[in-house]
Amino acid sequence: MFRRIGNTVVRHPVWTIVAWLIAAVAVIATAPGLPSNSDESSFLPKSYESIKASVTQEKAFPSAFTPSAIALYQRTDGGKLTAADQKDIARITTELGAKHIDQVQKVVPGPPSKDGKYSMTLVQMDNKNAGQPKQADAAKVLRDDVKQLAKGTHLDVKLGGSAAQALDQQDSSQRGQALIGFGTFAIILVTLLIIFRAPILAILPLVLIGLVAGIANGLIAYATKLFGLQANSSISSILIVVLFGVGTDYFLFLMFRYRERLRAGDEPKLAMINAVGRVGEAIASAAGAVIIAFLALVLSTLGFLKQMGPALAIAVGVTLLAGLTLIPAVVSLIGPKVFWPSKSWQREPENARFAALGRGVRRRPALTAVVSGLVLVALSLGTLGFKATFDLASGSMPKTKESMVVQDQMQKAYSAGAAAPTDVYLSSSDGKPLDKSGFTAYAQKLGAVDGVANVRMSQVSTDGTTADFTVTLKYEASTDKAIDAVGKVRDVAHSDAPEGTKAVVGGISSIYKDINTAVNHDYKTVFPVAALLIMVILGLLLRSVVAPLYLMASVGLGFGATLGATVWIFQNGEGHSGLMFMLPVIMYLFVVAIGTDYNILMIARLREEAREGREPREAAGMALKYAGPTVAAAGFILAATFATMMLAGNSLLTEMGFAVSFGIIVAAFVMAMFFTPSLTALIGHAAWWPGHGDQAEQPTIAAGTAGYGSVPAPGTDRDAVGGHRN
């Protein structure tokens, strides 16, 4: 099938390129905008308690005051606020409300801090648009206006709160995307120049994948709108890396084999047909594993991951199609001149280092398997110390951003939980008005919960059927202690609710509590489903039941080693309170799916060597000698491109960039080069049970290559099956 694809594309390269250009113009020109949502509650299904509480609040207290932005005042000299300062704050609050800024519904004064050094202005916005870009725009206007109004006073004012965090997150994301994009381009360009010493080959993947990126982003926008998915600004940064990293991988897989066929003496167009025919199955299987793993995220209960899964699957799918059609068409049109001015493509390199590694694996497969396995197990021990953190806002931007400074100052000046209190909504079960005589006792029970600073009965709905008890925790909303405390508050709120009533607990800590529950659900659902589907892909590729089992076991060890190393570096080394809560899910999918690419490439080459009549140990050594350079080059580029995410300047992308790049290094340089080939050598022919994938095929003549000569079937020509080397 893949040889037929290659034959069609090479025979009609111009029409193939024109078709891609037409598709790009059509998709990019008509695609809808991709909205972004930074409201954590939008990530959860309506069945979770925090979302039920939000619905109760909207029905019972539609005009309830929930600040979306907080202007925090302090004197420029750091002293206590004077009476004149208080008058200035009152004036600023009044004038700010009189401006009638879009999205702003109410502006009221806030309480002063206990030490008298801080005071606040609280701004309520339209709750229906929480987390949307229009509220970030409103926060920008608010920030500019409040600073302008404070000029000429002794006050220093900063704007924080969820809307301001969305604004700062948006700015940080744009800066991060620019740095990631530049870093990715530079790494791919420089590395390809070093590998091929050919400027055309270095620039070509960037141009072609840039075209693919435009199409993929358009299709993702269509899918997001069609299926009503949630979008998040972090997805754009991840997409850049996935498209260029994975796209360059597939480009390398193809170009190494194309160069190999040219060295074997193939006519240029025939060389490309053979390259697509021989490496196409490995590329398609690798992409299939990645797509399947990403689509498994659809089973997630978190909107953020539900959106990420299809988006990344679409990106990889378009990249696969380009790898099998667009890249072969363009390269076949250019011909061997694509390697200009280098002449090294005409000569067979010795690959001495990889040959030595191959000999080591062939002679001592057991020792190689044990040593590489022990390295993975040792690193995996770090997973025992894993802790999760749920503060998406601070995780997605630097601590120096204004909204983060406000958050830190408020924690010191007020109760740590004052900026994001928890609400207990007590409602009548039969629709009758609540008996207010039990409110005091109920509030006292809530106040006695460990971790609660104070409780007050805030308001009762107009029909008297719902009461709002505001619970202020002792801890900042996103901390483990706050999440544990809100769990205890829930227990008491439910068990001690007066007869004939029911209680639901809302607020940001309650949302984080539910996100924690959702993530634990995803660990039990997404992980095994993705692993099972990838095993099916491997089984179909290798026609084996045994090989997929130990391949997935090795990838699982790679995941454990990656998570363990990330815990040691960021929690133990950098002193982070925990890793971002979704990191293990994302890491699992990237490391397992993309890391499987290198296992697939290596074991596919090992199978080719075995079909040449080599014994298992010799086949493993030869596969490492000749596939090793491709795996090393592709693994380095992909790891380096993911590492550019660390340039974004926020903990979420820094942790993600390190974890995924480290995982890919482990997958390429430990699993694919040592662990997998050594295990396959030890297991021998049984690795291919119940099929006989390592046995030589009978010579036949393959059709479908008219115009460029007949192409030998697998097993009939050493060069056609990977015998002639990179």
CSV table of C-alpha atoms in Angstrom, one decimal, residues 67 70 111 120 410-411 413-422 453-454 470-477:
chain,number,residue,atom,x,y,z
A,67,PRO,CA,-15.2,39.6,42.7
A,70,ILE,CA,-9.3,43.0,43.1
A,111,PRO,CA,-12.0,45.5,53.9
A,120,MET,CA,-9.0,46.8,48.5
A,410,MET,CA,-3.0,39.2,50.0
A,411,GLN,CA,-2.0,35.9,51.5
A,413,ALA,CA,-1.9,40.7,54.6
A,414,TYR,CA,-5.2,38.8,55.0
A,415,SER,CA,-6.2,35.3,55.8
A,416,ALA,CA,-4.6,33.0,53.2
A,417,GLY,CA,-8.0,31.9,52.1
A,418,ALA,CA,-9.6,35.3,52.1
A,419,ALA,CA,-9.0,35.9,48.4
A,420,ALA,CA,-11.0,32.8,47.4
A,421,PRO,CA,-13.5,31.8,50.2
A,422,THR,CA,-15.5,28.6,50.2
A,453,ALA,CA,-10.5,30.3,59.9
A,454,ASN,CA,-14.0,31.6,60.3
A,470,THR,CA,-19.1,31.8,53.6
A,471,VAL,CA,-16.2,29.7,54.9
A,472,THR,CA,-12.8,31.3,55.0
A,473,LEU,CA,-10.0,28.7,55.1
A,474,LYS,CA,-6.6,29.1,56.8
A,475,TYR,CA,-4.8,28.2,53.6
A,476,GLU,CA,-4.4,29.5,50.1
A,477,ALA,CA,-7.1,28.0,47.9
